[in-house]
């Protein structure tokens, strides 16, 4: 989410005068992209994914209607907002455009103030939709992905790993003696500690496909696509150590004098037909072992030794 960045509007019109007028009108406030025919409109929209497309209906070779049909059929532009600008002013044309999923319909010759107002309105709607999507995917306290987001991504990555034959690693992380921390220091301090641990977890998920999510309470889940057990174990161990180095005092911990975490992990062997639920279960078993083994340690399925400060 970068709300400061100007929104992108693609203007597709075969008439150079119309393009110039619209460009001049919109340029002060928005980043304007231009296309002079339908094919170029589809290509630019797919490449730049604008927030809004102002689309001329009457263009040679490919009509605005056809452009919209193609945008709706392409994953990147499936949801892009489109306003038709058309010299056709028959109600049935307007109805056809809206039925195809256009957000609005402006008749030519257009009035500059009306165009600006409608563009501003639709871009505002785009912003609100993005914000809602963002809120629906993010945990409010830690600002990590939430559980719903994790469930969606995990499902996709598991399928991808099975298809590609590439490894997939999953880890569960739990803050040690967190209830005691809250009892001793109060819930606001507990929230701060959880946020600090979440930040450390987030920074250790370095690659674009890696995901740290809040699974519930003081439990986080880490998803590392294309990462085998050896690599994932190293990352988990570095994370565990980085949390200890925060040196958040915890007088009531069963593991140390500061906040620590236990981590349990498992890696998918794509050759085995293991379900996503079974992999999750395996990581959970390892987390339990880490807790039973004295906390502040990493346990990984298939790895011999627990990784603690000594290991
Ligand atoms: Mg035209």
Tab-separated table of C-alpha atoms and ligand atoms in Angstrom:
chain	number	residue	atom	x	y	z
A	1	UNK	CA	0.000	0.000	0.000
A	2	UNK	CA	1.559	3.256	-1.131
A	3	UNK	CA	-1.267	5.790	-0.987
A	4	UNK	CA	1.082	8.685	-1.778
A	5	UNK	CA	1.802	7.419	-5.282
A	6	UNK	CA	-0.359	9.035	-8.003
A	7	UNK	CA	-2.928	6.669	-9.480
A	8	UNK	CA	-2.476	5.442	-13.050
A	9	UNK	CA	-5.003	6.125	-15.779
A	10	UNK	CA	-4.783	4.570	-19.216
A	11	UNK	CA	-6.423	6.569	-22.020
A	12	UNK	CA	-7.210	4.494	-25.106
A	13	UNK	CA	-8.571	6.440	-28.066
A	14	UNK	CA	-7.739	6.299	-31.781
A	15	UNK	CA	-8.333	10.051	-32.140
A	16	UNK	CA	-5.107	11.973	-31.337
A	17	UNK	CA	-7.057	15.116	-30.407
A	18	UNK	CA	-9.105	13.226	-27.836
A	19	UNK	CA	-5.943	11.644	-26.433
A	20	UNK	CA	-4.295	15.057	-26.085
A	21	UNK	CA	-7.317	16.650	-24.436
A	22	UNK	CA	-7.770	13.811	-21.948
A	23	UNK	CA	-4.061	13.637	-21.245
A	24	UNK	CA	-3.852	17.358	-20.487
A	25	UNK	CA	-6.941	17.140	-18.331
A	26	UNK	CA	-5.696	14.243	-16.195
A	27	UNK	CA	-1.944	14.768	-16.130
A	28	UNK	CA	-1.807	17.271	-13.265
A	29	UNK	CA	-3.240	14.715	-10.842
A	30	UNK	CA	-2.594	11.276	-12.271
A	31	UNK	CA	0.013	9.288	-14.119
A	32	UNK	CA	-1.409	9.074	-17.642
A	33	UNK	CA	-0.639	6.253	-20.066
A	34	UNK	CA	-1.772	6.464	-23.696
A	35	UNK	CA	-2.845	3.874	-26.247
A	36	UNK	CA	-3.863	4.676	-29.800
A	37	UNK	CA	-5.642	1.425	-30.614
A	38	UNK	CA	-7.221	-1.601	-28.985
A	39	UNK	CA	-4.237	-3.910	-29.200
A	40	UNK	CA	-1.997	-1.293	-27.604
A	41	UNK	CA	-4.610	-0.703	-24.896
A	42	UNK	CA	-4.622	-4.404	-23.963
A	43	UNK	CA	-0.820	-4.567	-24.027
A	44	UNK	CA	-0.302	-1.417	-21.882
A	45	UNK	CA	-3.047	-2.388	-19.445
A	46	UNK	CA	-1.546	-5.843	-18.921
A	47	UNK	CA	1.960	-4.463	-18.505
A	48	UNK	CA	1.240	-1.432	-16.286
A	49	UNK	CA	-1.999	-2.527	-14.555
A	50	UNK	CA	-3.586	0.954	-14.379
A	51	UNK	CA	-6.118	1.900	-11.711
A	52	UNK	CA	-8.573	3.059	-14.346
A	53	UNK	CA	-8.973	2.800	-18.129
A	54	UNK	CA	-10.761	5.460	-20.183
A	55	UNK	CA	-11.763	3.473	-23.201
A	56	UNK	CA	-13.026	4.731	-26.536
A	57	UNK	CA	-15.679	2.401	-27.931
A	58	UNK	CA	-15.187	3.177	-31.631
A	59	UNK	CA	-11.675	2.224	-32.651
A	60	UNK	CA	-10.612	0.527	-35.884
A	61	UNK	CA	-9.352	-3.089	-35.711
A	62	UNK	CA	-10.430	-3.674	-32.133
A	63	UNK	CA	-13.448	-1.993	-30.521
A	64	UNK	CA	-13.536	-0.829	-26.929
A	65	UNK	CA	-15.996	-3.624	-26.186
A	66	UNK	CA	-13.493	-6.206	-27.416
A	67	UNK	CA	-10.710	-4.537	-25.394
A	68	UNK	CA	-12.840	-4.807	-22.247
A	69	UNK	CA	-13.642	-8.452	-22.979
A	70	UNK	CA	-9.904	-9.194	-23.227
A	71	UNK	CA	-9.074	-7.248	-20.064
A	72	UNK	CA	-11.688	-9.261	-18.150
A	73	UNK	CA	-10.184	-12.500	-19.497
A	74	UNK	CA	-6.633	-11.636	-18.324
A	75	UNK	CA	-5.747	-12.262	-14.641
A	76	UNK	CA	-3.713	-9.029	-14.228
A	77	UNK	CA	-6.498	-6.795	-15.555
A	78	UNK	CA	-9.527	-8.872	-14.594
A	79	UNK	CA	-10.717	-6.317	-12.013
A	80	UNK	CA	-9.463	-3.075	-13.566
A	81	UNK	CA	-12.048	-0.266	-13.613
A	82	UNK	CA	-13.104	0.882	-17.074
A	83	UNK	CA	-15.037	3.950	-18.179
A	84	UNK	CA	-16.281	3.916	-21.752
A	85	UNK	CA	-16.110	7.157	-23.696
A	86	UNK	CA	-18.232	6.926	-26.751
A	87	UNK	CA	-19.794	8.841	-29.587
A	88	UNK	CA	-22.458	6.159	-29.675
A	89	UNK	CA	-25.165	7.610	-27.527
A	90	UNK	CA	-27.864	5.044	-28.000
A	91	UNK	CA	-29.091	3.729	-24.636
A	92	UNK	CA	-28.551	0.131	-25.799
A	93	UNK	CA	-24.837	0.830	-26.353
A	94	UNK	CA	-24.526	2.317	-22.905
A	95	UNK	CA	-26.388	-0.679	-21.448
A	96	UNK	CA	-24.156	-3.100	-23.375
A	97	UNK	CA	-21.031	-1.430	-21.982
A	98	UNK	CA	-22.246	-1.510	-18.401
A	99	UNK	CA	-23.396	-5.105	-18.770
A	100	UNK	CA	-19.879	-6.066	-19.855
A	101	UNK	CA	-18.575	-4.725	-16.570
A	102	UNK	CA	-17.656	-1.120	-17.364
A	103	UNK	CA	-17.938	1.145	-14.317
A	104	UNK	CA	-19.354	4.087	-16.193
A	105	UNK	CA	-20.176	5.487	-19.607
A	106	UNK	CA	-19.441	9.011	-20.808
A	107	UNK	CA	-20.910	10.325	-24.065
A	108	UNK	CA	-18.876	12.286	-26.598
A	109	UNK	CA	-18.443	15.160	-26.996
A	110	UNK	CA	-17.441	15.056	-23.372
A	111	UNK	CA	-17.360	17.868	-20.866
A	112	UNK	CA	-14.001	18.255	-19.106
A	113	UNK	CA	-15.453	18.895	-15.655
A	114	UNK	CA	-17.702	15.840	-15.892
A	115	UNK	CA	-14.825	13.624	-17.034
A	116	UNK	CA	-12.624	14.822	-14.180
A	117	UNK	CA	-15.377	14.342	-11.602
A	118	UNK	CA	-16.197	10.829	-12.775
A	119	UNK	CA	-12.540	9.821	-12.981
A	120	UNK	CA	-11.992	11.130	-9.441
A	121	UNK	CA	-15.048	9.222	-8.203
A	122	UNK	CA	-13.995	5.913	-9.727
A	123	UNK	CA	-10.408	6.247	-8.561
A	124	UNK	CA	-11.717	6.927	-5.065
A	125	UNK	CA	-13.720	3.685	-5.279
A	126	UNK	CA	-10.589	1.851	-6.431
A	127	UNK	CA	-8.691	3.192	-3.422
A	128	UNK	CA	-11.425	2.120	-1.022
A	129	UNK	CA	-11.603	-1.356	-2.539
A	130	UNK	CA	-7.815	-1.741	-2.204
A	131	UNK	CA	-7.926	-0.595	1.394
A	132	UNK	CA	-10.647	-3.122	2.216
A	133	UNK	CA	-8.687	-5.886	0.493
A	134	UNK	CA	-5.610	-4.870	2.436
A	135	UNK	CA	-7.488	-4.856	5.762
A	136	UNK	CA	-9.037	-8.224	4.968
A	137	UNK	CA	-5.561	-9.764	4.610
A	138	UNK	CA	-3.616	-8.134	7.410
A	139	UNK	CA	-3.581	-8.794	11.140
A	140	UNK	CA	-4.326	-5.512	12.882
A	141	UNK	CA	-1.973	-5.980	15.841
A	142	UNK	CA	1.167	-7.381	14.224
A	143	UNK	CA	0.601	-6.105	10.663
A	144	UNK	CA	1.653	-9.521	9.410
A	145	UNK	CA	-0.631	-11.445	7.095
A	146	UNK	CA	-3.667	-12.796	8.925
A	147	UNK	CA	-4.772	-16.395	9.132
A	148	UNK	CA	-7.207	-16.118	6.239
A	149	UNK	CA	-4.444	-14.792	4.017
A	150	UNK	CA	-2.119	-17.564	5.178
A	151	UNK	CA	-4.722	-20.246	4.423
A	152	UNK	CA	-5.129	-18.944	0.857
A	153	UNK	CA	-1.406	-18.619	0.182
A	154	UNK	CA	-0.566	-21.953	1.815
A	155	UNK	CA	-3.084	-23.745	-0.351
A	156	UNK	CA	-1.655	-22.160	-3.516
A	157	UNK	CA	1.979	-22.757	-2.584
A	158	UNK	CA	1.304	-26.369	-1.611
A	159	UNK	CA	-0.296	-27.004	-5.016
A	160	UNK	CA	2.563	-25.208	-6.751
A	161	UNK	CA	5.155	-27.295	-4.905
A	162	UNK	CA	3.356	-30.516	-5.787
A	163	UNK	CA	3.219	-29.485	-9.461
A	164	UNK	CA	6.770	-28.173	-9.749
A	165	UNK	CA	8.453	-30.773	-7.558
A	166	UNK	CA	10.182	-27.945	-5.652
A	167	UNK	CA	10.426	-28.076	-1.843
A	168	UNK	CA	8.177	-26.137	0.508
A	169	UNK	CA	8.939	-25.471	4.164
A	170	UNK	CA	6.514	-24.573	6.903
A	171	UNK	CA	7.240	-23.535	10.487
A	172	UNK	CA	5.118	-22.696	13.510
A	173	UNK	CA	6.485	-20.268	16.054
A	174	UNK	CA	5.197	-19.754	19.564
A	175	UNK	CA	6.354	-17.211	22.154
A	176	UNK	CA	7.548	-19.047	25.263
A	177	UNK	CA	5.621	-18.512	28.508
A	178	UNK	CA	3.604	-15.724	26.926
A	179	UNK	CA	0.685	-16.053	29.333
A	180	UNK	CA	3.100	-15.512	32.233
A	181	UNK	CA	4.517	-12.466	30.419
A	182	UNK	CA	1.055	-10.931	30.118
A	183	UNK	CA	0.297	-11.744	33.760
A	184	UNK	CA	3.543	-10.160	34.923
A	185	UNK	CA	3.847	-7.131	32.683
A	186	UNK	CA	0.282	-6.527	31.489
A	187	UNK	CA	-1.405	-6.906	28.115
A	188	UNK	CA	-0.124	-3.664	26.540
A	189	UNK	CA	3.433	-4.893	27.156
A	190	UNK	CA	2.384	-8.308	25.795
A	191	UNK	CA	1.114	-6.645	22.615
A	192	UNK	CA	4.366	-4.732	22.236
A	193	UNK	CA	6.404	-7.919	22.668
A	194	UNK	CA	4.248	-9.753	20.153
A	195	UNK	CA	4.671	-6.910	17.653
A	196	UNK	CA	8.444	-6.951	18.176
A	197	UNK	CA	8.613	-10.714	17.588
A	198	UNK	CA	6.369	-10.349	14.527
A	199	UNK	CA	8.720	-7.703	13.100
A	200	UNK	CA	11.685	-10.028	13.529
A	201	UNK	CA	9.734	-12.863	11.888
A	202	UNK	CA	8.776	-10.570	8.996
A	203	UNK	CA	12.371	-9.496	8.359
A	204	UNK	CA	13.500	-13.127	8.237
A	205	UNK	CA	11.011	-13.905	5.467
A	206	UNK	CA	13.199	-12.228	2.882
A	207	UNK	CA	12.123	-13.567	-0.480
A	208	UNK	CA	8.994	-12.251	-2.192
A	209	UNK	CA	7.151	-15.579	-1.897
A	210	UNK	CA	8.042	-16.076	1.796
A	211	UNK	CA	5.209	-15.319	4.173
A	212	UNK	CA	5.001	-14.664	7.903
A	213	UNK	CA	1.469	-14.684	9.284
A	214	UNK	CA	-0.193	-14.485	12.652
A	215	UNK	CA	-1.926	-17.799	13.100
A	216	UNK	CA	-3.642	-16.938	16.365
A	217	UNK	CA	-2.788	-15.644	19.838
A	218	UNK	CA	1.006	-15.602	20.202
A	219	UNK	CA	1.494	-18.146	17.434
A	220	UNK	CA	2.970	-17.228	14.057
A	221	UNK	CA	3.335	-19.343	10.967
A	222	UNK	CA	6.163	-19.084	8.418
A	223	UNK	CA	5.831	-20.278	4.858
A	224	UNK	CA	8.958	-20.677	2.736
A	225	UNK	CA	8.390	-21.839	-0.842
A	226	UNK	CA	11.330	-23.328	-2.768
A	227	UNK	CA	13.203	-23.725	0.496
A	228	UNK	CA	14.416	-27.130	1.629
A	229	UNK	CA	14.722	-28.358	5.221
A	230	UNK	CA	18.408	-27.398	5.556
A	231	UNK	CA	17.855	-23.786	4.424
A	232	UNK	CA	14.607	-23.382	6.349
A	233	UNK	CA	16.185	-24.716	9.526
A	234	UNK	CA	18.967	-22.125	9.241
A	235	UNK	CA	16.449	-19.338	8.783
A	236	UNK	CA	14.371	-20.563	11.733
A	237	UNK	CA	17.449	-20.783	13.901
A	238	UNK	CA	18.552	-17.245	12.954
A	239	UNK	CA	15.058	-15.990	13.736
A	240	UNK	CA	15.009	-17.722	17.127
A	241	UNK	CA	18.344	-16.153	17.969
A	242	UNK	CA	17.276	-12.684	16.775
A	243	UNK	CA	14.239	-12.814	19.077
A	244	UNK	CA	16.427	-13.691	22.065
A	245	UNK	CA	18.704	-10.773	21.122
A	246	UNK	CA	15.794	-8.345	21.463
A	247	UNK	CA	16.461	-8.847	25.204
A	248	UNK	CA	12.880	-8.182	26.240
A	249	UNK	CA	13.053	-9.007	29.946
A	250	UNK	CA	10.794	-11.879	31.037
A	251	UNK	CA	11.191	-12.772	34.713
A	252	UNK	CA	8.472	-15.431	34.522
A	253	UNK	CA	9.803	-17.447	31.592
A	254	UNK	CA	10.469	-21.149	31.952
A	255	UNK	CA	13.158	-20.893	29.251
A	256	UNK	CA	15.316	-17.818	29.825
A	257	UNK	CA	15.362	-14.368	31.449
A	258	UNK	CA	14.047	-12.744	28.280
A	259	UNK	CA	11.374	-13.333	25.641
A	260	UNK	CA	12.193	-16.394	23.525
A	261	UNK	CA	10.388	-18.478	20.930
A	262	UNK	CA	9.987	-22.156	20.157
A	263	UNK	CA	9.802	-23.146	16.517
A	264	UNK	CA	8.675	-26.398	14.937
A	265	UNK	CA	9.011	-27.046	11.240
A	266	UNK	CA	8.600	-29.547	8.463
A	267	UNK	CA	9.471	-29.526	4.786
A	268	UNK	CA	7.390	-31.027	2.036
A	269	UNK	CA	9.018	-33.767	0.078
A	270	UNK	CA	7.272	-33.311	-3.269
A	271	UNK	CA	7.866	-36.984	-4.075
A	272	UNK	CA	5.637	-37.968	-1.139
A	273	UNK	CA	1.902	-37.478	-1.482
A	274	UNK	CA	1.602	-35.541	1.766
A	275	UNK	CA	-1.446	-33.324	2.137
A	276	UNK	CA	-1.159	-29.679	3.177
A	277	UNK	CA	-2.993	-30.579	6.398
A	278	UNK	CA	-0.514	-33.368	7.152
A	279	UNK	CA	2.461	-31.042	6.592
A	280	UNK	CA	0.915	-28.496	8.947
A	281	UNK	CA	0.284	-31.220	11.505
A	282	UNK	CA	3.919	-32.336	11.209
A	283	UNK	CA	5.167	-28.807	11.942
A	284	UNK	CA	2.816	-28.652	14.927
A	285	UNK	CA	4.233	-31.932	16.290
A	286	UNK	CA	7.730	-30.427	16.041
A	287	UNK	CA	6.598	-27.290	17.863
A	288	UNK	CA	5.270	-29.515	20.642
A	289	UNK	CA	8.639	-31.315	20.797
A	290	UNK	CA	10.430	-27.947	21.005
A	291	UNK	CA	8.210	-26.961	23.927
A	292	UNK	CA	8.678	-30.315	25.652
A	293	UNK	CA	12.422	-30.184	25.066
A	294	UNK	CA	12.763	-26.984	27.107
A	295	UNK	CA	11.574	-24.182	24.742
A	296	UNK	CA	13.784	-21.527	23.066
A	297	UNK	CA	14.710	-24.049	20.382
A	298	UNK	CA	13.979	-25.163	16.842
A	299	UNK	CA	12.849	-28.693	16.039
A	300	UNK	CA	12.539	-29.812	12.446
A	301	UNK	CA	11.130	-33.013	11.078
A	302	UNK	CA	13.954	-35.275	9.985
A	303	UNK	CA	16.662	-33.234	11.706
A	304	UNK	CA	18.481	-35.085	14.514
A	305	UNK	CA	19.344	-32.388	17.012
A	306	UNK	CA	17.328	-29.617	18.525
A	307	UNK	CA	18.869	-26.256	17.682
A	308	UNK	CA	19.375	-24.219	20.819
A	309	UNK	CA	22.149	-21.869	21.804
A	310	UNK	CA	24.281	-24.915	22.497
A	311	UNK	CA	23.400	-26.636	19.227
B	1	LIG	MG1	-12.683	6.473	-31.758
